[in-house]
mmCIF file of C-alpha atoms in Angstrom:
data_model
loop_
_atom_site.group_PDB
_atom_site.id
_atom_site.type_symbol
_atom_site.label_atom_id
_atom_site.label_comp_id
_atom_site.label_asym_id
_atom_site.label_seq_id
_atom_site.Cartn_x
_atom_site.Cartn_y
_atom_site.Cartn_z
ATOM 1 C CA ARG A 1 100.761 83.898 123.718
ATOM 2 C CA LYS A 2 101.417 84.794 120.172
ATOM 3 C CA GLU A 3 102.651 87.978 118.892
ATOM 4 C CA VAL A 4 100.410 88.270 116.409
ATOM 5 C CA GLU A 5 96.844 86.741 117.061
ATOM 6 C CA GLN A 6 93.964 86.633 114.499
ATOM 7 C CA ASP A 7 90.565 84.349 114.206
ATOM 8 C CA PRO A 8 91.353 82.450 111.515
ATOM 9 C CA GLY A 9 87.683 82.027 110.675
ATOM 10 C CA PRO A 10 86.096 81.052 107.993
ATOM 11 C CA PHE A 11 83.806 84.028 108.297
ATOM 12 C CA ASN A 12 81.121 83.163 105.613
ATOM 13 C CA VAL A 13 79.108 85.860 104.851
ATOM 14 C CA PRO A 14 76.532 86.872 101.760
ATOM 15 C CA GLU A 15 77.661 89.354 99.308
ATOM 16 C CA GLY A 16 76.465 93.145 100.708
ATOM 17 C CA ALA A 17 77.041 92.138 104.459
ATOM 18 C CA THR A 18 79.520 94.087 106.464
ATOM 19 C CA VAL A 19 82.261 92.353 108.250
ATOM 20 C CA ALA A 20 85.190 93.151 110.555
ATOM 21 C CA PHE A 21 87.794 91.502 112.353
ATOM 22 C CA ASN A 22 89.966 92.050 114.680
ATOM 23 C CA CYS A 23 93.913 91.620 115.282
ATOM 24 C CA THR A 24 95.769 91.620 118.679
ATOM 25 C CA TYR A 25 99.224 92.287 119.469
ATOM 26 C CA SER A 26 101.151 91.454 122.436
ATOM 27 C CA ASN A 27 104.499 94.294 122.221
ATOM 28 C CA SER A 28 103.244 97.701 122.848
ATOM 29 C CA ALA A 29 106.053 99.494 121.500
ATOM 30 C CA SER A 30 105.413 97.752 117.851
ATOM 31 C CA GLN A 31 105.483 101.051 115.557
ATOM 32 C CA SER A 32 103.716 99.865 112.578
ATOM 33 C CA PHE A 33 100.349 98.193 111.206
ATOM 34 C CA PHE A 34 99.244 96.956 107.967
ATOM 35 C CA TRP A 35 96.967 94.620 106.287
ATOM 36 C CA TYR A 36 97.546 92.507 103.282
ATOM 37 C CA ARG A 37 95.169 90.355 101.521
ATOM 38 C CA GLN A 38 96.513 86.366 100.366
ATOM 39 C CA ASP A 39 94.611 84.853 97.664
ATOM 40 C CA CYS A 40 94.675 80.956 97.572
ATOM 41 C CA ARG A 41 98.303 79.820 96.395
ATOM 42 C CA LYS A 42 99.255 83.632 95.636
ATOM 43 C CA GLU A 43 101.168 86.039 97.255
ATOM 44 C CA PRO A 44 100.593 88.436 100.365
ATOM 45 C CA LYS A 45 99.026 91.714 98.479
ATOM 46 C CA LEU A 46 99.191 95.146 101.046
ATOM 47 C CA LEU A 47 95.829 96.466 101.453
ATOM 48 C CA MET A 48 96.000 99.208 103.563
ATOM 49 C CA SER A 49 98.316 100.770 106.161
ATOM 50 C CA VAL A 50 96.459 101.380 109.765
ATOM 51 C CA TYR A 51 96.939 104.508 111.103
ATOM 52 C CA SER A 52 96.278 105.491 114.734
ATOM 53 C CA SER A 53 93.779 108.305 113.284
ATOM 54 C CA GLY A 54 92.002 105.690 111.510
ATOM 55 C CA ASN A 55 92.002 104.963 107.738
ATOM 56 C CA GLU A 56 89.423 104.463 104.920
ATOM 57 C CA ASP A 57 90.024 103.393 101.680
ATOM 58 C CA GLY A 58 86.204 102.888 99.817
ATOM 59 C CA ARG A 59 84.516 99.712 101.316
ATOM 60 C CA PHE A 60 87.790 99.068 103.504
ATOM 61 C CA THR A 61 88.610 101.185 107.078
ATOM 62 C CA ALA A 62 91.292 99.990 109.644
ATOM 63 C CA GLN A 63 91.490 101.307 112.915
ATOM 64 C CA LEU A 64 94.322 101.057 115.558
ATOM 65 C CA ASN A 65 93.947 101.148 118.958
ATOM 66 C CA ARG A 66 97.032 100.948 120.787
ATOM 67 C CA ALA A 67 95.584 101.323 124.307
ATOM 68 C CA SER A 68 94.192 97.824 123.808
ATOM 69 C CA GLN A 69 96.617 97.063 121.352
ATOM 70 C CA TYR A 70 94.600 95.715 118.395
ATOM 71 C CA ILE A 71 94.001 96.771 115.376
ATOM 72 C CA SER A 72 90.774 96.045 113.252
ATOM 73 C CA LEU A 73 89.496 96.025 109.509
ATOM 74 C CA LEU A 74 86.036 96.657 108.422
ATOM 75 C CA ILE A 75 84.569 95.585 105.000
ATOM 76 C CA ARG A 76 81.530 97.229 103.750
ATOM 77 C CA ASP A 77 78.979 95.991 101.184
ATOM 78 C CA SER A 78 80.925 92.960 100.661
ATOM 79 C CA LYS A 79 81.956 91.519 97.199
ATOM 80 C CA LEU A 80 82.568 87.939 95.653
ATOM 81 C CA SER A 81 85.604 89.441 95.004
ATOM 82 C CA ASP A 82 86.357 89.612 98.441
ATOM 83 C CA SER A 83 87.116 86.091 99.220
ATOM 84 C CA ALA A 84 90.403 86.073 100.179
ATOM 85 C CA THR A 85 93.030 85.428 103.787
ATOM 86 C CA TYR A 86 93.192 88.977 105.389
ATOM 87 C CA LEU A 87 97.034 89.081 107.144
ATOM 88 C CA CYS A 88 97.312 91.583 109.633
ATOM 89 C CA VAL A 89 100.982 92.722 110.047
ATOM 90 C CA VAL A 90 102.729 94.339 113.154
ATOM 91 C CA THR A 91 106.104 96.244 112.863
ATOM 92 C CA GLY A 92 109.045 97.448 115.287
ATOM 93 C CA GLY A 93 109.029 97.004 118.420
ATOM 94 C CA ASP A 94 112.992 96.508 118.974
ATOM 95 C CA SER A 95 115.280 99.494 118.323
ATOM 96 C CA SER A 96 118.069 97.184 117.378
ATOM 97 C CA ALA A 97 116.688 95.442 114.943
ATOM 98 C CA SER A 98 113.602 95.158 112.301
ATOM 99 C CA LYS A 99 110.952 92.653 113.204
ATOM 100 C CA ILE A 100 108.095 91.671 111.252
ATOM 101 C CA ILE A 101 104.847 89.599 112.474
ATOM 102 C CA PHE A 102 102.333 88.282 110.418
ATOM 103 C CA GLY A 103 99.544 86.852 111.653
ATOM 104 C CA SER A 104 98.027 83.298 110.934
ATOM 105 C CA GLY A 105 95.372 85.264 108.806
ATOM 106 C CA THR A 106 91.342 84.873 108.815
ATOM 107 C CA ARG A 107 89.649 83.357 105.888
ATOM 108 C CA LEU A 108 86.844 85.133 104.720
ATOM 109 C CA SER A 109 84.632 83.509 102.330
ATOM 110 C CA ILE A 110 81.623 85.807 100.389
ATOM 111 C CA ARG A 111 78.299 84.010 99.105
ATOM 112 C CA PRO A 112 76.409 84.531 96.345
ATOM 113 C CA ASP B 1 108.082 98.064 85.947
ATOM 114 C CA ALA B 2 108.639 94.815 87.385
ATOM 115 C CA GLY B 3 107.824 93.718 90.719
ATOM 116 C CA VAL B 4 109.799 91.296 93.024
ATOM 117 C CA THR B 5 111.079 88.274 91.448
ATOM 118 C CA GLN B 6 112.083 84.722 92.670
ATOM 119 C CA SER B 7 113.749 81.944 91.216
ATOM 120 C CA PRO B 8 112.632 78.997 91.285
ATOM 121 C CA THR B 9 109.072 79.102 91.161
ATOM 122 C CA HIS B 10 108.950 75.105 92.245
ATOM 123 C CA LEU B 11 111.842 73.130 93.963
ATOM 124 C CA ILE B 12 112.241 69.315 94.516
ATOM 125 C CA LYS B 13 114.763 68.368 97.170
ATOM 126 C CA THR B 14 115.204 64.999 99.611
ATOM 127 C CA ARG B 15 116.242 65.682 103.411
ATOM 128 C CA GLY B 16 119.615 66.208 103.682
ATOM 129 C CA GLN B 17 120.528 68.530 100.890
ATOM 130 C CA HIS B 18 121.155 72.159 100.665
ATOM 131 C CA VAL B 19 118.498 74.527 98.350
ATOM 132 C CA THR B 20 119.338 78.527 97.724
ATOM 133 C CA LEU B 21 116.470 80.424 96.557
ATOM 134 C CA ARG B 22 116.884 84.198 94.892
ATOM 135 C CA CYS B 23 115.241 87.412 95.127
ATOM 136 C CA SER B 24 115.220 90.353 92.579
ATOM 137 C CA PRO B 25 113.715 93.773 94.552
ATOM 138 C CA ILE B 26 111.771 96.221 92.834
ATOM 139 C CA SER B 27 114.344 98.596 91.816
ATOM 140 C CA GLY B 28 115.332 101.494 93.949
ATOM 141 C CA HIS B 29 114.168 99.198 96.752
ATOM 142 C CA LYS B 30 117.253 98.581 99.260
ATOM 143 C CA SER B 31 115.804 96.223 101.787
ATOM 144 C CA VAL B 32 114.966 92.660 101.558
ATOM 145 C CA SER B 33 113.543 90.102 103.829
ATOM 146 C CA TRP B 34 112.474 86.556 103.573
ATOM 147 C CA TYR B 35 109.534 84.610 105.107
ATOM 148 C CA GLN B 36 108.704 81.115 105.357
ATOM 149 C CA GLN B 37 104.560 80.135 105.076
ATOM 150 C CA VAL B 38 103.384 76.718 105.746
ATOM 151 C CA LEU B 39 100.091 75.977 104.880
ATOM 152 C CA GLY B 40 97.080 77.598 106.507
ATOM 153 C CA GLN B 41 99.372 79.741 108.636
ATOM 154 C CA GLY B 42 100.762 83.310 107.947
ATOM 155 C CA PRO B 43 104.437 84.161 106.441
ATOM 156 C CA GLN B 44 107.252 83.781 109.131
ATOM 157 C CA PHE B 45 109.736 86.377 109.215
ATOM 158 C CA ILE B 46 113.200 84.695 108.654
ATOM 159 C CA PHE B 47 115.482 87.507 107.616
ATOM 160 C CA GLN B 48 115.681 91.243 106.437
ATOM 161 C CA TYR B 49 118.667 92.532 104.804
ATOM 162 C CA TYR B 50 119.216 96.483 103.981
ATOM 163 C CA GLU B 51 122.620 97.311 102.257
ATOM 164 C CA LYS B 52 123.726 94.221 102.614
ATOM 165 C CA GLU B 53 123.476 94.155 106.071
ATOM 166 C CA GLU B 54 121.527 91.695 108.781
ATOM 167 C CA ARG B 55 119.029 94.523 109.986
ATOM 168 C CA GLY B 56 116.816 91.664 111.373
ATOM 169 C CA ARG B 57 116.124 87.755 112.348
ATOM 170 C CA GLY B 58 113.401 85.554 113.238
ATOM 171 C CA ASN B 59 113.387 82.585 115.402
ATOM 172 C CA PHE B 60 115.087 80.276 112.777
ATOM 173 C CA PRO B 61 117.831 77.511 113.081
ATOM 174 C CA ASP B 62 121.408 78.603 111.618
ATOM 175 C CA ARG B 63 120.444 76.105 109.013
ATOM 176 C CA PHE B 64 119.104 79.240 107.231
ATOM 177 C CA SER B 65 121.460 81.711 106.692
ATOM 178 C CA ALA B 66 120.878 84.418 103.392
ATOM 179 C CA ARG B 67 122.701 86.874 102.015
ATOM 180 C CA GLN B 68 122.325 90.356 99.923
ATOM 181 C CA PHE B 69 124.047 91.471 97.190
ATOM 182 C CA PRO B 70 125.656 95.211 95.783
ATOM 183 C CA ASN B 71 122.690 95.312 93.427
ATOM 184 C CA TYR B 72 120.326 94.717 96.368
ATOM 185 C CA SER B 73 119.538 90.845 95.097
ATOM 186 C CA SER B 74 119.209 88.063 97.537
ATOM 187 C CA GLU B 75 119.912 84.721 97.930
ATOM 188 C CA LEU B 76 118.277 82.208 100.898
ATOM 189 C CA ASN B 77 119.959 79.118 101.690
ATOM 190 C CA VAL B 78 119.258 76.710 103.898
ATOM 191 C CA ASN B 79 121.371 73.466 104.287
ATOM 192 C CA ALA B 80 120.359 69.670 106.113
ATOM 193 C CA LEU B 81 117.195 69.708 104.551
ATOM 194 C CA LEU B 82 114.525 68.552 107.011
ATOM 195 C CA LEU B 83 110.733 67.907 106.123
ATOM 196 C CA GLY B 84 109.155 70.529 107.811
ATOM 197 C CA ASP B 85 111.729 73.093 105.593
ATOM 198 C CA SER B 86 108.683 72.227 103.080
ATOM 199 C CA ALA B 87 107.032 75.753 102.610
ATOM 200 C CA LEU B 88 106.450 78.467 100.514
ATOM 201 C CA TYR B 89 109.107 81.021 100.753
ATOM 202 C CA LEU B 90 108.541 84.415 100.251
ATOM 203 C CA CYS B 91 110.942 87.420 99.371
ATOM 204 C CA ALA B 92 109.877 90.792 99.710
ATOM 205 C CA SER B 93 111.273 94.094 99.212
ATOM 206 C CA SER B 94 110.451 97.490 101.019
ATOM 207 C CA PHE B 95 111.902 101.095 100.351
ATOM 208 C CA LEU B 96 113.503 101.162 103.902
ATOM 209 C CA SER B 97 115.691 104.517 105.185
ATOM 210 C CA ALA B 98 118.505 103.898 107.693
ATOM 211 C CA SER B 99 116.451 105.561 110.340
ATOM 212 C CA SER B 100 113.431 103.941 109.733
ATOM 213 C CA ASN B 101 112.404 101.141 111.596
ATOM 214 C CA THR B 102 109.117 100.423 110.218
ATOM 215 C CA ASP B 103 108.281 99.596 105.779
ATOM 216 C CA THR B 104 105.823 98.317 103.755
ATOM 217 C CA GLN B 105 106.620 94.976 101.924
ATOM 218 C CA TYR B 106 105.684 94.054 98.517
ATOM 219 C CA PHE B 107 106.251 90.488 98.025
ATOM 220 C CA GLY B 108 107.410 88.071 95.313
ATOM 221 C CA PRO B 109 105.382 85.050 94.120
ATOM 222 C CA GLY B 110 107.081 82.639 96.375
ATOM 223 C CA THR B 111 109.200 79.726 95.893
ATOM 224 C CA ARG B 112 107.306 76.279 96.678
ATOM 225 C CA LEU B 113 109.862 73.762 98.341
ATOM 226 C CA THR B 114 109.398 70.301 98.619
ATOM 227 C CA VAL B 115 111.409 68.372 100.835
ATOM 228 C CA LEU B 116 110.864 64.473 100.368
#
């Protein structure tokens, strides 16, 4: 089983739709969680951190469920510019060393 | 302020050769991490360095090595290149503290390595 798993998609949704992605992780000792966005042939860029209490940034909402070991990303009122690959990142989980695990990414395509 | 910079942007090598990739972190960041990203996959963690010491290592063979310099810049070295080493190599810097095992990664544009 992969340490961090994401549905690869692609998700193809119309502009204005709401779309949600999940990401599961296997190490219950994982400490920090992030969502990154990666455009084609570009580097990943931080979208938002994910906190246990949940957090919102405009149209984007991230949630962490430690009991079930998954994080989620909700995008409301999707825009054409939201088309990208969304990567979840899980860090920590080993007290003796830093470990940073990326999921394989979920591809999102917004159509007009 | 400059973000993370990497050089070169593109590189073509042949099997068996050696390659050195370079990264300069964001000013004030003391940690540098290296990742390998092949097409269709997420970045795979190779190394993290903090204050010139290796802090973490992913599941890569000993052909991969890295170091961090006093100015916090870093080099990734890959020996005896294989075709499968063809990938985008990403460097990320972070404001990691000694007591924290968590950090936000800021990525450079990457070096695209092609091994023929």
